Amino acid sequence: MTGPSGNGPAGSGPPVAGSSVAGPIGGHGFTVPVLRLGDILLVTLQGELHDGMAEQLQQDITDRIAHTRVTGVVIDISGVDIVDSFLGRVLAEIAAGAGLLAARTVVAGMRPAVAITLVELGLTLPGLRTALDVERAMELLTAGERQGEGSP
Protein backbone atom coordinates (compact mmCIF):
# COMPACT_ATOMS: atom_id res chain seq x y z
CA MET A 1 0.00 0.00 0.00
CA THR A 2 1.30 3.42 -0.85
CA GLY A 3 0.89 6.71 0.92
CA PRO A 4 -1.04 9.72 -0.39
CA SER A 5 1.84 10.75 -2.64
CA GLY A 6 2.07 7.26 -4.16
CA ASN A 7 5.71 6.70 -3.18
CA GLY A 8 6.33 4.42 -0.26
CA PRO A 9 4.16 2.80 2.38
CA ALA A 10 1.24 4.68 3.86
CA GLY A 11 2.31 6.67 6.89
CA SER A 12 6.01 6.55 5.97
CA GLY A 13 6.36 10.25 5.28
CA PRO A 14 5.26 13.24 7.27
CA PRO A 15 1.47 13.21 7.49
CA VAL A 16 -0.55 16.00 5.96
CA ALA A 17 -3.54 17.20 7.98
CA GLY A 18 -6.72 15.55 6.78
CA SER A 19 -5.10 13.29 4.21
CA SER A 20 -3.85 10.22 6.05
CA VAL A 21 -6.29 7.62 7.31
CA ALA A 22 -4.81 5.37 9.99
CA GLY A 23 -7.59 2.79 9.71
CA PRO A 24 -9.60 0.89 12.29
CA ILE A 25 -8.14 -0.62 15.41
CA GLY A 26 -9.43 -3.44 17.53
CA GLY A 27 -9.77 -7.17 17.54
CA HIS A 28 -12.30 -9.92 18.06
CA GLY A 29 -14.75 -8.43 15.54
CA PHE A 30 -14.58 -5.00 17.22
CA THR A 31 -13.21 -2.07 15.30
CA VAL A 32 -12.98 1.60 16.15
CA PRO A 33 -12.36 4.03 13.31
CA VAL A 34 -9.15 6.00 13.71
CA LEU A 35 -8.22 8.93 11.52
CA ARG A 36 -4.75 10.41 11.55
CA LEU A 37 -4.88 14.16 11.08
CA GLY A 38 -1.31 15.41 10.98
CA ASP A 39 0.17 14.61 14.39
CA ILE A 40 -3.19 13.76 15.98
CA LEU A 41 -5.17 10.53 16.10
CA LEU A 42 -8.95 10.89 16.10
CA VAL A 43 -10.61 7.89 17.76
CA THR A 44 -14.41 7.74 17.44
CA LEU A 45 -16.30 5.54 19.90
CA GLN A 46 -19.83 4.46 19.02
CA GLY A 47 -22.29 2.54 21.17
CA GLU A 48 -21.45 0.37 24.13
CA LEU A 49 -17.91 -0.89 24.78
CA HIS A 50 -17.61 -4.14 26.67
CA ASP A 51 -14.72 -4.69 29.09
CA GLY A 52 -12.60 -6.80 26.73
CA MET A 53 -13.16 -4.36 23.89
CA ALA A 54 -12.14 -1.40 26.05
CA GLU A 55 -8.93 -3.14 27.12
CA GLN A 56 -8.13 -3.99 23.48
CA LEU A 57 -8.79 -0.38 22.51
CA GLN A 58 -6.36 0.82 25.18
CA GLN A 59 -3.62 -1.48 23.89
CA ASP A 60 -4.26 -0.61 20.25
CA ILE A 61 -4.20 3.16 20.82
CA THR A 62 -0.96 2.91 22.78
CA ASP A 63 0.61 0.80 20.01
CA ARG A 64 -0.60 3.23 17.33
CA ILE A 65 0.91 6.20 19.25
CA ALA A 66 4.25 4.43 19.56
CA HIS A 67 4.40 3.43 15.90
CA THR A 68 3.14 6.67 14.34
CA ARG A 69 4.77 9.08 16.80
CA VAL A 70 1.69 11.29 16.99
CA THR A 71 1.62 14.01 19.65
CA GLY A 72 -2.08 14.01 20.43
CA VAL A 73 -5.14 11.79 20.66
CA VAL A 74 -8.75 12.94 20.49
CA ILE A 75 -11.27 10.39 21.74
CA ASP A 76 -14.75 11.33 20.53
CA ILE A 77 -17.33 9.83 22.89
CA SER A 78 -20.35 11.70 21.50
CA GLY A 79 -21.74 8.34 20.32
CA VAL A 80 -21.42 6.73 23.76
CA ASP A 81 -24.53 6.76 25.92
CA ILE A 82 -23.06 5.20 29.07
CA VAL A 83 -19.63 5.56 30.64
CA ASP A 84 -19.28 3.30 33.66
CA SER A 85 -16.43 3.28 36.15
CA PHE A 86 -14.51 0.71 34.09
CA LEU A 87 -14.64 2.72 30.87
CA GLY A 88 -13.81 5.88 32.81
CA ARG A 89 -10.73 4.14 34.20
CA VAL A 90 -9.77 2.91 30.71
CA LEU A 91 -9.99 6.47 29.33
CA ALA A 92 -7.77 7.70 32.18
CA GLU A 93 -5.29 4.87 31.52
CA ILE A 94 -5.23 5.67 27.79
CA ALA A 95 -4.36 9.28 28.70
CA ALA A 96 -1.66 8.12 31.14
CA GLY A 97 -0.12 5.76 28.57
CA ALA A 98 -0.28 8.41 25.86
CA GLY A 99 1.39 10.89 28.22
CA LEU A 100 4.26 8.49 28.83
CA LEU A 101 4.66 8.30 25.04
CA ALA A 102 4.71 12.14 24.80
CA ALA A 103 1.16 12.45 23.43
CA ARG A 104 -1.67 14.40 25.03
CA THR A 105 -5.24 13.11 25.15
CA VAL A 106 -8.49 15.07 24.92
CA VAL A 107 -11.93 13.48 25.30
CA ALA A 108 -14.50 15.25 23.14
CA GLY A 109 -18.28 15.19 22.94
CA MET A 110 -19.13 14.11 26.47
CA ARG A 111 -22.88 14.23 26.98
CA PRO A 112 -24.22 15.99 30.09
CA ALA A 113 -25.65 12.73 31.47
CA VAL A 114 -22.24 11.06 31.10
CA ALA A 115 -20.52 13.96 32.92
CA ILE A 116 -23.06 13.73 35.75
CA THR A 117 -22.53 9.97 36.01
CA LEU A 118 -18.74 10.36 36.19
CA VAL A 119 -19.09 12.93 38.98
CA GLU A 120 -21.52 10.68 40.87
CA LEU A 121 -19.04 7.80 40.55
CA GLY A 122 -16.26 10.03 41.89
CA LEU A 123 -14.13 9.64 38.74
CA THR A 124 -11.83 12.59 38.14
CA LEU A 125 -10.02 11.16 35.07
CA PRO A 126 -6.53 12.47 35.91
CA GLY A 127 -4.37 13.55 32.98
CA LEU A 128 -7.38 13.76 30.71
CA ARG A 129 -8.52 17.01 29.18
CA THR A 130 -12.03 17.46 27.81
CA ALA A 131 -13.60 19.53 25.06
CA LEU A 132 -17.20 20.07 24.04
CA ASP A 133 -16.61 18.78 20.51
CA VAL A 134 -13.92 17.40 18.20
CA GLU A 135 -13.18 20.78 16.65
CA ARG A 136 -12.39 22.31 20.05
CA ALA A 137 -10.35 19.25 21.03
CA MET A 138 -8.22 19.64 17.90
CA GLU A 139 -7.76 23.34 18.70
CA LEU A 140 -6.61 22.47 22.23
CA LEU A 141 -3.98 20.05 20.93
CA THR A 142 -2.70 22.23 18.09
CA ALA A 143 -2.57 25.32 20.34
CA GLY A 144 -0.46 23.34 22.81
CA GLU A 145 1.96 22.33 20.05
CA ARG A 146 2.38 25.94 18.92
CA GLN A 147 3.10 27.00 22.52
CA GLY A 148 5.61 24.18 23.02
CA GLU A 149 3.62 22.42 25.74
CA GLY A 150 4.88 19.09 26.94
CA SER A 151 2.92 16.09 28.20
CA PRO A 152 0.17 16.63 30.78
Coordinates of C-alpha atoms in Angstrom, one line a residue:
M1 CA 0.0 0.0 0.0
T2 CA 1.3 3.4 -0.8
G3 CA 0.9 6.7 0.9
P4 CA -1.0 9.7 -0.4
S5 CA 1.8 10.8 -2.6
G6 CA 2.1 7.3 -4.2
N7 CA 5.7 6.7 -3.2
G8 CA 6.3 4.4 -0.3
P9 CA 4.2 2.8 2.4
A10 CA 1.2 4.7 3.9
G11 CA 2.3 6.7 6.9
S12 CA 6.0 6.5 6.0
G13 CA 6.4 10.3 5.3
P14 CA 5.3 13.2 7.3
P15 CA 1.5 13.2 7.5
V16 CA -0.5 16.0 6.0
A17 CA -3.5 17.2 8.0
G18 CA -6.7 15.5 6.8
S19 CA -5.1 13.3 4.2
S20 CA -3.9 10.2 6.1
V21 CA -6.3 7.6 7.3
A22 CA -4.8 5.4 10.0
G23 CA -7.6 2.8 9.7
P24 CA -9.6 0.9 12.3
I25 CA -8.1 -0.6 15.4
G26 CA -9.4 -3.4 17.5
G27 CA -9.8 -7.2 17.5
H28 CA -12.3 -9.9 18.1
G29 CA -14.8 -8.4 15.5
F30 CA -14.6 -5.0 17.2
T31 CA -13.2 -2.1 15.3
V32 CA -13.0 1.6 16.2
P33 CA -12.4 4.0 13.3
V34 CA -9.2 6.0 13.7
L35 CA -8.2 8.9 11.5
R36 CA -4.7 10.4 11.5
L37 CA -4.9 14.2 11.1
G38 CA -1.3 15.4 11.0
D39 CA 0.2 14.6 14.4
I40 CA -3.2 13.8 16.0
L41 CA -5.2 10.5 16.1
L42 CA -9.0 10.9 16.1
V43 CA -10.6 7.9 17.8
T44 CA -14.4 7.7 17.4
L45 CA -16.3 5.5 19.9
Q46 CA -19.8 4.5 19.0
G47 CA -22.3 2.5 21.2
E48 CA -21.4 0.4 24.1
L49 CA -17.9 -0.9 24.8
H50 CA -17.6 -4.1 26.7
D51 CA -14.7 -4.7 29.1
G52 CA -12.6 -6.8 26.7
M53 CA -13.2 -4.4 23.9
A54 CA -12.1 -1.4 26.1
E55 CA -8.9 -3.1 27.1
Q56 CA -8.1 -4.0 23.5
L57 CA -8.8 -0.4 22.5
Q58 CA -6.4 0.8 25.2
Q59 CA -3.6 -1.5 23.9
D60 CA -4.3 -0.6 20.2
I61 CA -4.2 3.2 20.8
T62 CA -1.0 2.9 22.8
D63 CA 0.6 0.8 20.0
R64 CA -0.6 3.2 17.3
I65 CA 0.9 6.2 19.2
A66 CA 4.3 4.4 19.6
H67 CA 4.4 3.4 15.9
T68 CA 3.1 6.7 14.3
R69 CA 4.8 9.1 16.8
V70 CA 1.7 11.3 17.0
T71 CA 1.6 14.0 19.6
G72 CA -2.1 14.0 20.4
V73 CA -5.1 11.8 20.7
V74 CA -8.8 12.9 20.5
I75 CA -11.3 10.4 21.7
D76 CA -14.7 11.3 20.5
I77 CA -17.3 9.8 22.9
S78 CA -20.4 11.7 21.5
G79 CA -21.7 8.3 20.3
V80 CA -21.4 6.7 23.8
D81 CA -24.5 6.8 25.9
I82 CA -23.1 5.2 29.1
V83 CA -19.6 5.6 30.6
D84 CA -19.3 3.3 33.7
S85 CA -16.4 3.3 36.2
F86 CA -14.5 0.7 34.1
L87 CA -14.6 2.7 30.9
G88 CA -13.8 5.9 32.8
R89 CA -10.7 4.1 34.2
V90 CA -9.8 2.9 30.7
L91 CA -10.0 6.5 29.3
A92 CA -7.8 7.7 32.2
E93 CA -5.3 4.9 31.5
I94 CA -5.2 5.7 27.8
A95 CA -4.4 9.3 28.7
A96 CA -1.7 8.1 31.1
G97 CA -0.1 5.8 28.6
A98 CA -0.3 8.4 25.9
G99 CA 1.4 10.9 28.2
L100 CA 4.3 8.5 28.8
L101 CA 4.7 8.3 25.0
A102 CA 4.7 12.1 24.8
A103 CA 1.2 12.5 23.4
R104 CA -1.7 14.4 25.0
T105 CA -5.2 13.1 25.2
V106 CA -8.5 15.1 24.9
V107 CA -11.9 13.5 25.3
A108 CA -14.5 15.3 23.1
G109 CA -18.3 15.2 22.9
M110 CA -19.1 14.1 26.5
R111 CA -22.9 14.2 27.0
P112 CA -24.2 16.0 30.1
A113 CA -25.6 12.7 31.5
V114 CA -22.2 11.1 31.1
A115 CA -20.5 14.0 32.9
I116 CA -23.1 13.7 35.8
T117 CA -22.5 10.0 36.0
L118 CA -18.7 10.4 36.2
V119 CA -19.1 12.9 39.0
E120 CA -21.5 10.7 40.9
L121 CA -19.0 7.8 40.5
G122 CA -16.3 10.0 41.9
L123 CA -14.1 9.6 38.7
T124 CA -11.8 12.6 38.1
L125 CA -10.0 11.2 35.1
P126 CA -6.5 12.5 35.9
G127 CA -4.4 13.5 33.0
L128 CA -7.4 13.8 30.7
R129 CA -8.5 17.0 29.2
T130 CA -12.0 17.5 27.8
A131 CA -13.6 19.5 25.1
L132 CA -17.2 20.1 24.0
D133 CA -16.6 18.8 20.5
V134 CA -13.9 17.4 18.2
E135 CA -13.2 20.8 16.7
R136 CA -12.4 22.3 20.1
A137 CA -10.3 19.3 21.0
M138 CA -8.2 19.6 17.9
E139 CA -7.8 23.3 18.7
L140 CA -6.6 22.5 22.2
L141 CA -4.0 20.1 20.9
T142 CA -2.7 22.2 18.1
A143 CA -2.6 25.3 20.3
G144 CA -0.5 23.3 22.8
E145 CA 2.0 22.3 20.0
R146 CA 2.4 25.9 18.9
Q147 CA 3.1 27.0 22.5
G148 CA 5.6 24.2 23.0
E149 CA 3.6 22.4 25.7
G150 CA 4.9 19.1 26.9
S151 CA 2.9 16.1 28.2
P152 CA 0.2 16.6 30.8

